[in-house]
Short mmCIF file of C-alpha atoms in Angstrom, two decimals:
data_model
loop_
_atom_site.label_atom_id
_atom_site.label_comp_id
_atom_site.label_asym_id
_atom_site.label_seq_id
_atom_site.Cartn_x
_atom_site.Cartn_y
_atom_site.Cartn_z
CA MET T 1 118.92 90.26 118.42
CA LEU T 2 118.36 93.69 117.17
CA HIS T 3 120.80 96.26 117.36
CA LEU T 4 119.34 100.10 118.06
CA ARG T 5 121.34 103.03 116.71
CA LEU T 6 119.60 106.01 117.99
CA ILE T 7 121.10 109.11 117.52
CA VAL T 8 118.98 111.71 120.40
CA PRO T 9 118.67 115.58 121.46
CA ALA T 10 121.17 116.09 124.13
CA ASP T 11 118.03 117.43 127.07
CA ARG T 12 116.15 113.58 126.04
CA THR T 13 119.46 111.44 126.41
CA ASP T 14 118.28 110.76 130.18
CA ASP T 15 114.72 109.86 129.21
CA VAL T 16 116.08 107.24 126.11
CA VAL T 17 118.28 105.83 128.63
CA GLY T 18 116.11 105.14 131.08
CA THR T 19 113.45 103.78 128.64
CA ILE T 20 115.57 101.61 127.26
CA GLU T 21 117.03 99.99 130.70
CA LYS T 22 113.47 99.58 132.02
CA THR T 23 112.89 97.20 129.07
CA VAL T 24 113.01 93.98 129.68
CA GLY T 25 115.01 92.37 126.95
CA THR T 26 118.09 95.21 126.42
CA ALA T 27 121.68 94.43 126.79
CA HIS T 28 125.06 96.29 125.49
CA LEU T 29 123.97 99.91 126.31
CA ALA T 30 125.70 102.38 125.24
CA VAL T 31 126.28 106.59 125.09
CA ILE T 32 128.69 108.61 123.55
CA PRO T 33 127.75 112.04 123.94
CA GLY T 34 127.97 114.92 121.36
CA ALA T 35 128.81 112.18 118.71
CA ALA T 36 126.00 113.43 116.58
CA ARG T 37 126.48 115.93 114.21
CA ASP T 38 123.52 116.43 111.92
CA PRO T 39 121.72 115.90 113.56
CA ALA T 40 123.41 117.20 116.60
CA GLY T 41 123.07 115.42 119.79
CA ASP T 42 124.49 112.08 121.62
CA LEU T 43 124.45 108.60 119.80
CA VAL T 44 122.81 105.80 121.96
CA LEU T 45 123.75 101.88 120.82
CA CYS T 46 121.57 99.07 122.73
CA ASP T 47 121.29 95.90 121.15
CA VAL T 48 117.48 94.02 122.13
CA ALA T 49 116.28 90.62 121.56
CA ARG T 50 113.71 90.76 118.63
CA GLU T 51 110.39 89.70 121.14
CA ALA T 52 110.96 93.09 123.05
CA GLY T 53 111.94 95.41 119.74
CA ASP T 54 108.11 96.70 118.58
CA GLY T 55 107.88 97.65 122.42
CA LEU T 56 110.27 99.40 122.61
CA ILE T 57 110.84 101.49 119.54
CA SER T 58 107.30 102.18 119.99
CA GLU T 59 108.23 104.02 123.22
CA LEU T 60 110.70 105.52 121.53
CA CYS T 61 108.24 107.07 118.63
CA ALA T 62 105.81 107.74 121.69
CA LEU T 63 109.25 110.48 123.32
CA GLY T 64 109.09 111.85 119.75
CA LEU T 65 112.62 110.03 118.79
CA ASP T 66 111.84 109.99 115.22
CA ARG T 67 110.87 113.03 114.58
CA SER T 68 114.02 114.79 116.87
CA GLY T 69 116.86 112.34 116.34
CA SER T 70 116.91 109.11 114.35
CA ILE T 71 116.14 105.30 114.84
CA ALA T 72 117.81 102.70 113.03
CA LEU T 73 117.70 99.18 113.68
CA GLN T 74 119.32 96.24 112.08
CA ASP T 75 119.29 92.52 112.64
CA ILE T 76 122.48 90.52 114.44
CA GLY T 77 123.55 87.99 112.71
CA LEU T 78 126.09 86.70 115.37
CA SER T 79 126.51 88.08 118.80
CA LEU T 80 128.38 86.10 121.33
CA SER T 81 127.61 87.72 124.86
CA GLU T 82 125.71 85.55 127.92
CA ARG T 83 124.95 89.06 128.92
CA ALA T 84 122.81 89.23 124.97
CA GLU T 85 121.31 85.50 126.48
CA ARG T 86 120.04 86.21 129.33
CA ALA T 87 117.95 89.45 127.41
CA GLU T 88 117.12 87.15 125.61
CA GLU T 89 115.82 84.59 127.95
CA ALA T 90 113.74 87.59 129.99
CA ALA T 91 111.99 88.77 126.90
CA PRO T 92 108.67 87.58 126.59
CA GLY T 93 107.76 85.18 124.19
CA GLU T 94 109.09 83.83 121.18
CA GLY T 95 112.15 86.37 118.54
CA ALA T 96 110.43 84.39 115.51
CA ASP T 97 107.22 84.72 117.01
CA ALA T 98 107.72 88.58 116.90
CA VAL T 99 105.72 91.43 114.51
CA LEU T 100 108.07 94.83 114.29
CA TRP T 101 105.46 96.68 112.99
CA GLU T 102 107.51 100.08 111.74
CA GLN T 103 109.97 97.45 109.96
CA LEU T 104 107.38 95.88 108.50
CA GLN T 105 105.50 98.53 107.17
CA ASP T 106 109.16 100.88 106.39
CA GLY T 107 109.43 97.28 103.56
CA THR T 108 106.27 96.87 102.85
CA ARG T 109 106.04 100.69 101.65
CA GLU T 110 109.39 100.42 99.71
CA GLU T 111 108.69 96.91 97.99
CA SER T 112 104.86 99.21 97.34
CA THR T 113 107.03 101.85 94.93
CA LEU T 114 105.38 101.89 91.50
CA GLY T 115 108.37 102.38 90.03
CA VAL T 116 110.13 101.41 86.67
CA THR T 117 111.48 98.33 88.22
CA TYR T 118 109.03 96.67 89.82
CA VAL T 119 106.79 97.65 86.68
CA ALA T 120 109.78 95.43 84.99
CA PHE T 121 109.89 92.94 87.01
CA LEU T 122 105.64 92.22 87.26
CA THR T 123 105.96 92.66 83.28
CA LEU T 124 108.63 90.05 82.39
CA ALA T 125 106.27 87.96 84.81
CA THR T 126 103.77 88.37 82.87
CA MET T 127 105.10 88.17 79.47
CA ILE T 128 107.26 84.54 80.42
CA ALA T 129 103.33 83.52 81.96
CA ALA T 130 102.19 84.35 79.01
CA CYS T 131 104.47 82.06 76.91
CA GLY T 132 103.87 79.32 79.71
CA VAL T 133 100.17 79.42 79.18
CA VAL T 134 100.13 79.44 75.13
CA LEU T 135 102.67 76.80 75.64
CA ASP T 136 101.16 74.48 78.59
CA ASN T 137 104.26 74.96 79.71
CA ALA T 138 104.14 74.19 83.75
CA ILE T 139 108.31 75.68 84.15
CA LEU T 140 107.23 78.40 82.89
CA ILE T 141 104.02 78.74 84.81
CA VAL T 142 106.71 78.35 88.32
CA GLY T 143 109.10 80.86 86.64
CA ALA T 144 106.91 83.44 86.08
CA MET T 145 105.32 83.48 89.53
CA ALA T 146 108.18 83.33 91.60
CA VAL T 147 109.42 86.86 89.19
CA GLY T 148 106.12 87.96 90.38
CA PRO T 149 106.74 90.93 92.51
CA GLU T 150 103.24 91.53 93.55
CA PHE T 151 102.97 90.06 97.16
CA GLY T 152 104.99 93.50 98.36
CA PRO T 153 102.21 95.47 97.61
CA LEU T 154 99.88 93.39 98.78
CA ALA T 155 101.32 92.76 101.82
CA GLY T 156 101.39 96.25 102.42
CA ILE T 157 97.52 96.74 102.12
CA CYS T 158 96.97 94.03 104.72
CA THR T 159 99.88 96.42 107.24
CA ALA T 160 97.85 99.44 106.47
CA LEU T 161 94.49 97.58 107.28
CA VAL T 162 95.77 96.47 110.18
CA ARG T 163 97.24 99.17 111.70
CA ARG T 164 94.03 100.95 110.67
CA ARG T 165 95.86 103.87 108.51
CA PRO T 166 93.73 103.68 104.72
CA ARG T 167 96.11 106.13 103.94
CA LEU T 168 98.96 103.84 103.84
CA ALA T 169 96.99 101.69 101.35
CA VAL T 170 96.68 104.28 98.87
CA ARG T 171 100.20 103.64 97.21
CA PRO T 172 99.85 99.36 97.07
CA LEU T 173 96.92 99.73 95.76
CA VAL T 174 98.03 102.06 92.81
CA ALA T 175 100.72 99.89 92.33
CA LEU T 176 98.89 96.47 92.31
CA LEU T 177 96.46 98.12 89.80
CA VAL T 178 98.81 100.22 87.46
CA GLY T 179 101.51 97.73 88.20
CA PHE T 180 99.18 94.43 86.68
CA ALA T 181 97.44 97.37 84.50
CA ALA T 182 100.76 98.06 82.16
CA ALA T 183 101.80 94.32 82.55
CA MET T 184 98.67 93.01 80.98
CA ALA T 185 98.76 95.97 78.11
CA LEU T 186 102.55 95.18 77.03
CA THR T 187 101.82 91.57 77.14
CA VAL T 188 98.79 91.85 74.79
CA LEU T 189 101.27 93.57 72.03
CA PHE T 190 103.82 90.93 72.50
CA SER T 191 101.78 88.34 71.87
CA LEU T 192 100.86 89.95 68.71
CA GLY T 193 104.45 90.23 68.07
CA MET T 194 105.16 86.97 68.33
CA ASP T 195 101.63 86.19 66.65
CA ALA T 196 103.12 87.79 63.84
CA ALA T 197 106.37 86.18 63.83
CA GLY T 198 104.62 83.15 63.78
CA LEU T 199 105.36 81.69 67.26
CA PHE T 200 101.91 81.94 68.91
CA THR T 201 98.24 80.85 67.24
CA ALA T 202 94.78 81.28 68.13
CA ASP T 203 94.84 77.33 68.30
CA MET T 204 97.83 76.97 71.21
CA LEU T 205 95.34 79.02 72.86
CA HIS T 206 92.26 77.19 72.55
CA GLY T 207 93.57 73.16 71.96
CA GLU T 208 93.60 71.30 74.88
CA ARG T 209 96.43 73.40 78.65
CA PRO T 210 95.79 70.42 81.27
CA ASN T 211 98.66 71.91 83.06
CA THR T 212 98.01 75.83 82.58
CA GLY T 213 93.44 75.67 82.60
CA PHE T 214 92.94 76.27 85.46
CA VAL T 215 94.59 79.56 84.93
CA TYR T 216 90.70 81.24 83.72
CA ALA T 217 88.58 78.98 86.06
CA PRO T 218 88.77 80.21 89.09
CA ASP T 219 86.37 77.63 91.79
CA TRP T 220 86.83 77.47 95.41
CA PHE T 221 90.07 75.51 96.08
CA SER T 222 91.42 79.10 94.14
CA PHE T 223 90.50 81.36 97.09
CA VAL T 224 91.35 78.34 99.62
CA VAL T 225 95.35 78.12 97.79
CA GLY T 226 95.01 82.01 98.08
CA LEU T 227 94.22 82.07 101.98
CA LEU T 228 96.86 79.74 102.85
CA ALA T 229 99.48 81.72 100.81
CA GLY T 230 98.50 84.73 101.50
CA ALA T 231 98.73 83.64 105.37
CA ALA T 232 102.02 82.10 104.82
CA GLY T 233 103.59 84.80 103.37
CA THR T 234 102.33 87.21 105.65
CA LEU T 235 103.97 84.89 108.55
CA SER T 236 107.53 84.87 106.13
CA LEU T 237 107.37 88.35 106.35
CA THR T 238 106.94 88.98 109.36
CA SER T 239 109.57 86.62 111.06
CA ALA T 240 111.98 87.53 108.08
CA LYS T 241 112.18 84.37 106.57
CA SER T 242 112.31 85.23 103.11
CA GLY T 243 113.16 81.55 101.63
CA ALA T 244 108.77 80.76 102.64
CA LEU T 245 107.92 84.00 100.84
CA VAL T 246 109.05 82.32 97.02
CA GLY T 247 106.95 79.49 97.85
CA VAL T 248 103.96 81.47 98.00
CA ALA T 249 104.85 82.86 95.14
CA ILE T 250 104.58 79.93 92.81
CA SER T 251 101.16 78.98 94.47
CA VAL T 252 98.81 81.64 93.68
CA THR T 253 97.62 81.72 89.96
CA THR T 254 98.54 86.18 89.52
CA VAL T 255 100.61 86.79 86.94
CA PRO T 256 99.51 83.82 85.47
CA ALA T 257 96.01 84.75 85.06
CA ALA T 258 97.11 88.00 83.69
CA ALA T 259 98.91 86.43 81.18
CA ASN T 260 96.55 84.23 79.90
CA ALA T 261 94.10 87.78 80.16
CA ALA T 262 96.28 89.01 77.35
CA VAL T 263 96.55 86.15 75.16
CA ALA T 264 93.36 86.42 75.33
CA LEU T 265 92.64 89.16 74.90
CA GLY T 266 94.66 89.92 71.77
CA TYR T 267 92.77 87.02 70.04
CA GLY T 268 89.41 88.92 71.16
CA ASP T 269 88.27 85.64 73.44
CA LEU T 270 86.37 87.22 75.43
CA GLY T 271 85.39 83.96 77.64
CA GLN T 272 89.48 83.30 78.59
CA THR T 273 89.92 87.11 79.62
CA ARG T 274 86.50 86.79 81.54
CA GLY T 275 87.88 84.05 83.28
CA SER T 276 91.01 85.15 83.75
CA ILE T 277 90.66 88.58 85.65
CA GLU T 278 88.12 86.73 87.52
CA GLN T 279 90.73 83.69 88.53
CA LEU T 280 93.47 87.01 89.26
CA LEU T 281 90.35 89.14 90.96
CA LEU T 282 90.08 86.06 92.76
CA ASN T 283 93.43 85.24 94.26
CA LEU T 284 94.63 89.02 95.39
CA LEU T 285 90.86 89.05 97.36
CA ALA T 286 92.76 85.81 99.21
CA ILE T 287 96.13 87.07 99.81
CA VAL T 288 94.66 90.15 101.34
CA VAL T 289 91.91 88.10 103.48
CA ALA T 290 94.25 85.60 105.02
CA GLY T 291 97.20 88.77 105.23
CA THR T 292 95.36 90.88 107.50
CA LEU T 293 93.42 87.85 109.47
CA THR T 294 97.02 86.48 110.22
CA LEU T 295 98.54 90.01 111.15
CA LEU T 296 95.30 90.71 113.62
CA ALA T 297 96.21 86.85 114.91
CA GLN T 298 99.82 87.92 115.43
CA LYS T 299 98.82 91.67 116.45
CA CYS T 300 96.28 89.88 119.89
CA PHE T 301 98.65 87.02 120.13
CA TRP T 302 101.24 89.73 121.31
CA ALA T 303 98.91 91.90 123.20
CA ARG T 304 97.59 89.33 125.35
CA LYS T 305 101.44 88.09 126.17
CA HIS T 306 102.49 91.35 126.48
CA ARG T 307 99.16 91.59 129.20
CA ARG T 308 99.86 88.46 131.04
CA THR T 309 103.73 89.66 131.66
CA ALA T 310 102.76 92.61 132.48
CA ALA T 311 100.18 91.16 135.34
CA ARG T 312 103.04 88.80 136.66
CA PRO T 313 104.08 89.45 139.84
CA ALA T 314 108.14 90.59 139.91
CA SER T 315 110.70 87.95 141.19
#
């Protein structure tokens, strides 16, 4: 179940309450007149089944509540209520399959902010991966993959494409391009410093690397894995199963490829640099394609589900 907290202008309260009451899957409706001060209005509270949440939020936005008042949404960790159980049973579909588009859009926008923290995480992940590729250490590669924050902007691009709002794709695209450029530039300096300290050598980069040589040798398997990871990552975001996202992060060669490109560039190895950048771009493309197709499939599934529900005769 989800909990909705609404601040509603007094002259729109009846419309909002009516919308909530006619929505299948709602429970625990409460109205506190005049409780809100900024903006002024009534406080309306209710619980709604996750599978009915997106439709209700869309109708509330159609009433202009996102502009004249406020819509706040949060997951309910525990709800002991027979009324809530009946509401979830009445709502069409399964909550785990539902997509809350506004929540997804808001979450990916926050994760796509090109700030100091984002660049720091991406840079640190790339530097850890640089150590991994030079030492041919798979554990460091896995750790770097888990630290990298690049899936958020990728999901933001997918969301913008599916919602047909290309302007929303600008922010995550800038975060990806500038973030990786900054991380790779700083990693070049890092690798040169490690070389000066005698910790990195060209022979280590050019030697046999059975565990990490794949990062500069893109092939169809790289694209297939990127597709699978993109689909799994998108599902983990839309279903709020964030634990799966860690597995996705350590299954694609984005950060390690960027790291290998940076180290190879520092040593003037343009062949490995080119191959690593191709690997990076191939994985990014695969994730965007798979993520977009996954969101489109979910959108079509729920549209079909709602059409069937609307066509079903009332009992």
